[in-house]
Amino acid sequence: MLRIIRTLAPTAGLALLLSAPASLGAAAVCSPVPYHMNRRGDETYYIATATADTLPVPPGNPHAAGYGQVFLVQDAGGADAASLRPRGKQAVARVVLVPTASCSDGPWPGSARWLEPGTTGFFASTVWPRDRWAAGIPTAFGDNRTEPYPHAIAIKSGIGNAPDSEKPALTPTEYRTLYEALPYRHEESRDRERSLERLRRWRQDNPLLAARFPATFILRIVLGPEATGGS
């Protein structure tokens, strides 16, 4: 029987992994649920749309592609939000997301164009140092197993929890508001309680969103029994 366990993942805050029998092999162990349970202070979050453009990136990660896909950015927030806003004569900010085979011992096996052009979703990334940007454009890793919301492979595979078929899932913009209310990872107990109170306020102020997937799933994990009225 599958069971849910908690683990830390570099690209999705506190992710959840589905633990499976050993006979299913390593692939079953590397099956993250792509919903954020907390935030990282060094992450920048944003909604972005994939383009057909790719750019070469500096070498350095044996599991990453040598090129990254260019995305058009909307509504950036977090650590490096200023770098993901239009500058000068730019009408729209851009970010280069480099696909990485984080669940493999080998290099990225596919095209650097890892998302279908025109796909829009929510991302949370740690932007690389400026001297490693592709063509002067902010650059970060991308992982199609866990991002973007709602187009990640794990979401399409139904890993984690099935959405309520009678209610639409949160849009990327709605999901962003939930993400902004989540606690930060590794907070002291007093600070975490303050953060949880922020999440409780989000639930109270957005009852219709809180009743839709994946908010129902995230609230149940982060808040525990109180999310469903338990004690």
mmCIF file of C-alpha atoms in Angstrom:
data_model
loop_
_atom_site.group_PDB
_atom_site.id
_atom_site.type_symbol
_atom_site.label_atom_id
_atom_site.label_comp_id
_atom_site.label_asym_id
_atom_site.label_seq_id
_atom_site.Cartn_x
_atom_site.Cartn_y
_atom_site.Cartn_z
ATOM 1 C CA MET A 1 0.000 0.000 0.000
ATOM 2 C CA LEU A 2 1.223 3.501 -0.794
ATOM 3 C CA ARG A 3 1.691 5.927 2.047
ATOM 4 C CA ILE A 4 2.574 9.617 2.198
ATOM 5 C CA ILE A 5 5.778 10.694 3.914
ATOM 6 C CA ARG A 6 7.339 14.153 4.299
ATOM 7 C CA THR A 7 10.674 15.186 2.903
ATOM 8 C CA LEU A 8 12.503 18.356 1.902
ATOM 9 C CA ALA A 9 12.806 19.022 -1.802
ATOM 10 C CA PRO A 10 14.932 21.822 -3.340
ATOM 11 C CA THR A 11 12.435 23.132 -5.873
ATOM 12 C CA ALA A 12 9.068 22.777 -4.203
ATOM 13 C CA GLY A 13 9.416 23.793 -0.580
ATOM 14 C CA LEU A 14 8.230 20.945 1.587
ATOM 15 C CA ALA A 15 7.116 18.344 -0.924
ATOM 16 C CA LEU A 16 5.446 15.074 -0.239
ATOM 17 C CA LEU A 17 6.717 11.806 -1.627
ATOM 18 C CA LEU A 18 4.748 8.702 -2.277
ATOM 19 C CA SER A 19 6.566 5.778 -0.691
ATOM 20 C CA ALA A 20 6.113 2.504 -2.541
ATOM 21 C CA PRO A 21 7.270 -1.079 -2.151
ATOM 22 C CA ALA A 22 10.949 -1.628 -2.943
ATOM 23 C CA SER A 23 10.008 -3.843 -5.872
ATOM 24 C CA LEU A 24 8.845 -0.762 -7.776
ATOM 25 C CA GLY A 25 12.408 0.567 -7.870
ATOM 26 C CA ALA A 26 13.932 4.033 -7.631
ATOM 27 C CA ALA A 27 11.383 5.623 -9.960
ATOM 28 C CA ALA A 28 8.617 5.042 -7.439
ATOM 29 C CA VAL A 29 10.628 6.673 -4.634
ATOM 30 C CA CYS A 30 11.277 9.782 -6.746
ATOM 31 C CA SER A 31 7.612 10.748 -7.170
ATOM 32 C CA PRO A 32 7.105 14.147 -5.521
ATOM 33 C CA VAL A 33 3.731 15.747 -5.025
ATOM 34 C CA PRO A 34 4.103 19.216 -6.558
ATOM 35 C CA TYR A 35 2.186 21.287 -4.019
ATOM 36 C CA HIS A 36 3.938 23.708 -1.701
ATOM 37 C CA MET A 37 3.591 23.138 2.031
ATOM 38 C CA ASN A 38 5.861 26.040 2.970
ATOM 39 C CA ARG A 39 7.986 28.780 1.440
ATOM 40 C CA ARG A 40 11.736 29.260 1.147
ATOM 41 C CA GLY A 41 13.191 32.659 1.900
ATOM 42 C CA ASP A 42 15.592 32.451 -1.058
ATOM 43 C CA GLU A 43 12.885 31.655 -3.616
ATOM 44 C CA THR A 44 11.313 33.988 -6.131
ATOM 45 C CA TYR A 45 7.770 33.132 -7.157
ATOM 46 C CA TYR A 46 5.922 34.187 -10.267
ATOM 47 C CA ILE A 47 3.470 33.274 -12.979
ATOM 48 C CA ALA A 48 5.147 32.746 -16.344
ATOM 49 C CA THR A 49 4.321 31.682 -19.884
ATOM 50 C CA ALA A 50 6.625 29.441 -21.935
ATOM 51 C CA THR A 51 7.955 30.712 -25.263
ATOM 52 C CA ALA A 52 9.551 28.717 -28.078
ATOM 53 C CA ASP A 53 12.924 30.422 -27.501
ATOM 54 C CA THR A 54 15.935 28.710 -25.896
ATOM 55 C CA LEU A 55 19.340 30.081 -24.861
ATOM 56 C CA PRO A 56 22.673 28.432 -23.975
ATOM 57 C CA VAL A 57 23.550 28.514 -20.273
ATOM 58 C CA PRO A 58 26.886 28.244 -18.431
ATOM 59 C CA PRO A 59 27.921 24.648 -17.619
ATOM 60 C CA GLY A 60 28.055 23.513 -14.029
ATOM 61 C CA ASN A 61 25.350 20.926 -13.337
ATOM 62 C CA PRO A 62 25.832 17.458 -14.910
ATOM 63 C CA HIS A 63 22.104 16.739 -14.639
ATOM 64 C CA ALA A 64 20.970 19.946 -16.374
ATOM 65 C CA ALA A 65 20.501 20.747 -20.028
ATOM 66 C CA GLY A 66 23.029 23.019 -21.769
ATOM 67 C CA TYR A 67 20.190 25.298 -22.822
ATOM 68 C CA GLY A 68 17.241 26.862 -21.019
ATOM 69 C CA GLN A 69 13.762 27.817 -22.180
ATOM 70 C CA VAL A 70 12.716 31.470 -22.110
ATOM 71 C CA PHE A 71 9.549 32.381 -20.204
ATOM 72 C CA LEU A 72 7.593 35.636 -20.023
ATOM 73 C CA VAL A 73 7.037 36.645 -16.400
ATOM 74 C CA GLN A 74 4.008 38.138 -14.659
ATOM 75 C CA ASP A 75 3.627 39.280 -11.061
ATOM 76 C CA ALA A 76 6.945 38.276 -9.480
ATOM 77 C CA GLY A 77 7.362 38.258 -5.711
ATOM 78 C CA GLY A 78 9.893 37.021 -3.182
ATOM 79 C CA ALA A 79 13.679 37.143 -2.891
ATOM 80 C CA ASP A 80 14.728 38.303 -6.389
ATOM 81 C CA ALA A 81 11.427 39.753 -7.560
ATOM 82 C CA ALA A 82 13.117 42.987 -8.694
ATOM 83 C CA SER A 83 15.183 41.043 -11.268
ATOM 84 C CA LEU A 84 11.991 39.563 -12.760
ATOM 85 C CA ARG A 85 10.297 42.867 -13.503
ATOM 86 C CA PRO A 86 10.464 44.794 -16.790
ATOM 87 C CA ARG A 87 13.564 46.965 -17.129
ATOM 88 C CA GLY A 88 14.265 49.841 -19.475
ATOM 89 C CA LYS A 89 12.219 49.486 -22.644
ATOM 90 C CA GLN A 90 11.118 45.936 -21.843
ATOM 91 C CA ALA A 91 7.362 45.444 -22.053
ATOM 92 C CA VAL A 92 7.564 42.064 -20.294
ATOM 93 C CA ALA A 93 10.212 40.566 -18.011
ATOM 94 C CA ARG A 94 11.817 37.244 -18.921
ATOM 95 C CA VAL A 95 13.366 34.320 -17.082
ATOM 96 C CA VAL A 96 15.349 31.361 -18.458
ATOM 97 C CA LEU A 97 14.447 28.037 -16.840
ATOM 98 C CA VAL A 98 16.958 25.222 -17.294
ATOM 99 C CA PRO A 99 15.498 21.692 -17.156
ATOM 100 C CA THR A 100 17.307 19.304 -14.863
ATOM 101 C CA ALA A 101 17.084 15.530 -14.448
ATOM 102 C CA SER A 102 16.981 15.732 -10.662
ATOM 103 C CA CYS A 103 15.721 12.154 -10.295
ATOM 104 C CA SER A 104 18.371 10.660 -12.570
ATOM 105 C CA ASP A 105 22.080 9.868 -12.441
ATOM 106 C CA GLY A 106 22.484 11.095 -16.010
ATOM 107 C CA PRO A 107 22.071 14.361 -17.885
ATOM 108 C CA TRP A 108 18.743 15.889 -18.937
ATOM 109 C CA PRO A 109 17.495 13.512 -21.663
ATOM 110 C CA GLY A 110 15.146 15.755 -23.639
ATOM 111 C CA SER A 111 14.847 19.108 -25.340
ATOM 112 C CA ALA A 112 15.602 22.343 -23.525
ATOM 113 C CA ARG A 113 12.120 23.358 -24.650
ATOM 114 C CA TRP A 114 10.674 21.409 -21.728
ATOM 115 C CA LEU A 115 7.237 23.033 -21.683
ATOM 116 C CA GLU A 116 4.896 23.523 -24.608
ATOM 117 C CA PRO A 117 5.093 27.150 -25.782
ATOM 118 C CA GLY A 118 2.073 29.084 -24.537
ATOM 119 C CA THR A 119 1.826 27.080 -21.287
ATOM 120 C CA THR A 120 1.226 29.360 -18.281
ATOM 121 C CA GLY A 121 1.751 28.338 -14.673
ATOM 122 C CA PHE A 122 3.005 29.207 -11.190
ATOM 123 C CA PHE A 123 6.720 28.753 -10.400
ATOM 124 C CA ALA A 124 8.893 29.173 -7.305
ATOM 125 C CA SER A 125 12.614 29.223 -8.105
ATOM 126 C CA THR A 126 15.974 30.214 -6.657
ATOM 127 C CA VAL A 127 17.480 32.618 -9.198
ATOM 128 C CA TRP A 128 21.116 31.916 -10.078
ATOM 129 C CA PRO A 129 23.898 34.450 -9.344
ATOM 130 C CA ARG A 130 24.001 37.195 -11.963
ATOM 131 C CA ASP A 131 27.285 35.991 -13.482
ATOM 132 C CA ARG A 132 25.565 32.734 -14.498
ATOM 133 C CA TRP A 133 22.555 34.282 -16.214
ATOM 134 C CA ALA A 134 21.900 33.305 -19.843
ATOM 135 C CA ALA A 135 22.370 36.317 -22.143
ATOM 136 C CA GLY A 136 21.893 38.623 -19.164
ATOM 137 C CA ILE A 137 18.441 37.208 -18.397
ATOM 138 C CA PRO A 138 17.660 35.907 -14.873
ATOM 139 C CA THR A 139 18.130 32.137 -14.894
ATOM 140 C CA ALA A 140 17.008 29.286 -12.629
ATOM 141 C CA PHE A 141 16.492 25.532 -12.682
ATOM 142 C CA GLY A 142 13.165 24.058 -13.769
ATOM 143 C CA ASP A 143 11.769 20.645 -12.895
ATOM 144 C CA ASN A 144 8.832 19.436 -14.944
ATOM 145 C CA ARG A 145 8.040 16.755 -12.356
ATOM 146 C CA THR A 146 6.990 19.394 -9.831
ATOM 147 C CA GLU A 147 6.364 22.611 -11.752
ATOM 148 C CA PRO A 148 4.710 24.631 -12.914
ATOM 149 C CA TYR A 149 1.376 24.496 -11.157
ATOM 150 C CA PRO A 150 -0.934 23.171 -12.599
ATOM 151 C CA HIS A 151 0.989 21.537 -15.492
ATOM 152 C CA ALA A 152 3.647 19.485 -13.683
ATOM 153 C CA ILE A 153 3.980 15.838 -14.639
ATOM 154 C CA ALA A 154 3.134 14.769 -11.087
ATOM 155 C CA ILE A 155 -0.142 16.696 -11.259
ATOM 156 C CA LYS A 156 -1.087 15.208 -14.616
ATOM 157 C CA SER A 157 -0.215 11.756 -13.266
ATOM 158 C CA GLY A 158 -2.621 12.227 -10.373
ATOM 159 C CA ILE A 159 0.124 11.808 -7.750
ATOM 160 C CA GLY A 160 -0.756 12.994 -4.271
ATOM 161 C CA ASN A 161 -4.480 13.432 -4.130
ATOM 162 C CA ALA A 162 -7.267 13.530 -6.698
ATOM 163 C CA PRO A 163 -9.005 16.902 -7.113
ATOM 164 C CA ASP A 164 -12.675 17.280 -6.357
ATOM 165 C CA SER A 165 -14.259 16.678 -9.751
ATOM 166 C CA GLU A 166 -17.226 18.873 -8.877
ATOM 167 C CA LYS A 167 -15.115 21.977 -8.275
ATOM 168 C CA PRO A 168 -12.449 23.494 -10.514
ATOM 169 C CA ALA A 169 -8.887 23.452 -9.230
ATOM 170 C CA LEU A 170 -7.291 26.742 -8.260
ATOM 171 C CA THR A 171 -5.957 28.852 -11.123
ATOM 172 C CA PRO A 172 -2.259 29.831 -11.031
ATOM 173 C CA THR A 173 -3.226 33.302 -9.797
ATOM 174 C CA GLU A 174 -5.406 31.859 -7.032
ATOM 175 C CA TYR A 175 -2.705 29.353 -6.099
ATOM 176 C CA ARG A 176 -0.241 32.230 -5.744
ATOM 177 C CA THR A 177 -2.390 33.834 -3.039
ATOM 178 C CA LEU A 178 -2.314 30.558 -1.096
ATOM 179 C CA TYR A 179 1.451 30.241 -1.541
ATOM 180 C CA GLU A 180 1.951 33.748 -0.140
ATOM 181 C CA ALA A 181 0.070 32.726 3.018
ATOM 182 C CA LEU A 182 2.198 29.624 3.710
ATOM 183 C CA PRO A 183 4.736 29.469 6.574
ATOM 184 C CA TYR A 184 8.451 29.713 5.858
ATOM 185 C CA ARG A 185 10.598 26.625 6.166
ATOM 186 C CA HIS A 186 12.733 26.234 9.304
ATOM 187 C CA GLU A 187 10.978 28.960 11.295
ATOM 188 C CA GLU A 188 11.275 29.106 15.052
ATOM 189 C CA SER A 189 8.123 27.906 16.801
ATOM 190 C CA ARG A 190 6.953 31.430 17.693
ATOM 191 C CA ASP A 191 7.456 32.697 14.137
ATOM 192 C CA ARG A 192 5.848 29.601 12.677
ATOM 193 C CA GLU A 193 2.748 30.120 14.800
ATOM 194 C CA ARG A 194 2.522 33.653 13.432
ATOM 195 C CA SER A 195 2.832 32.268 9.909
ATOM 196 C CA LEU A 196 0.167 29.665 10.554
ATOM 197 C CA GLU A 197 -2.115 32.440 11.718
ATOM 198 C CA ARG A 198 -1.570 34.115 8.332
ATOM 199 C CA LEU A 199 -2.628 30.875 6.651
ATOM 200 C CA ARG A 200 -5.706 30.649 8.878
ATOM 201 C CA ARG A 201 -6.639 34.209 7.861
ATOM 202 C CA TRP A 202 -6.282 33.254 4.204
ATOM 203 C CA ARG A 203 -8.662 30.335 4.770
ATOM 204 C CA GLN A 204 -11.131 32.586 6.592
ATOM 205 C CA ASP A 205 -10.946 35.381 3.997
ATOM 206 C CA ASN A 206 -11.139 33.009 1.006
ATOM 207 C CA PRO A 207 -13.624 30.278 1.927
ATOM 208 C CA LEU A 208 -14.481 29.476 -1.687
ATOM 209 C CA LEU A 209 -10.809 29.053 -2.643
ATOM 210 C CA ALA A 210 -10.082 27.091 0.540
ATOM 211 C CA ALA A 211 -12.753 24.578 -0.474
ATOM 212 C CA ARG A 212 -11.061 23.804 -3.807
ATOM 213 C CA PHE A 213 -8.134 21.580 -4.698
ATOM 214 C CA PRO A 214 -5.233 21.725 -4.009
ATOM 215 C CA ALA A 215 -6.055 24.150 -1.164
ATOM 216 C CA THR A 216 -8.011 21.409 0.624
ATOM 217 C CA PHE A 217 -4.993 19.101 0.422
ATOM 218 C CA ILE A 218 -2.424 21.730 1.482
ATOM 219 C CA LEU A 219 -4.505 23.032 4.387
ATOM 220 C CA ARG A 220 -5.063 19.504 5.654
ATOM 221 C CA ILE A 221 -1.325 18.792 5.658
ATOM 222 C CA VAL A 222 -0.139 22.128 7.076
ATOM 223 C CA LEU A 223 -2.884 22.850 9.591
ATOM 224 C CA GLY A 224 -3.715 19.284 10.539
ATOM 225 C CA PRO A 225 -7.078 18.366 12.111
ATOM 226 C CA GLU A 226 -8.164 22.002 12.485
ATOM 227 C CA ALA A 227 -8.327 22.270 8.684
ATOM 228 C CA THR A 228 -11.340 19.965 8.700
ATOM 229 C CA GLY A 229 -12.834 21.122 11.990
ATOM 230 C CA GLY A 230 -11.104 18.483 14.118
ATOM 231 C CA SER A 231 -9.362 19.089 17.412
#
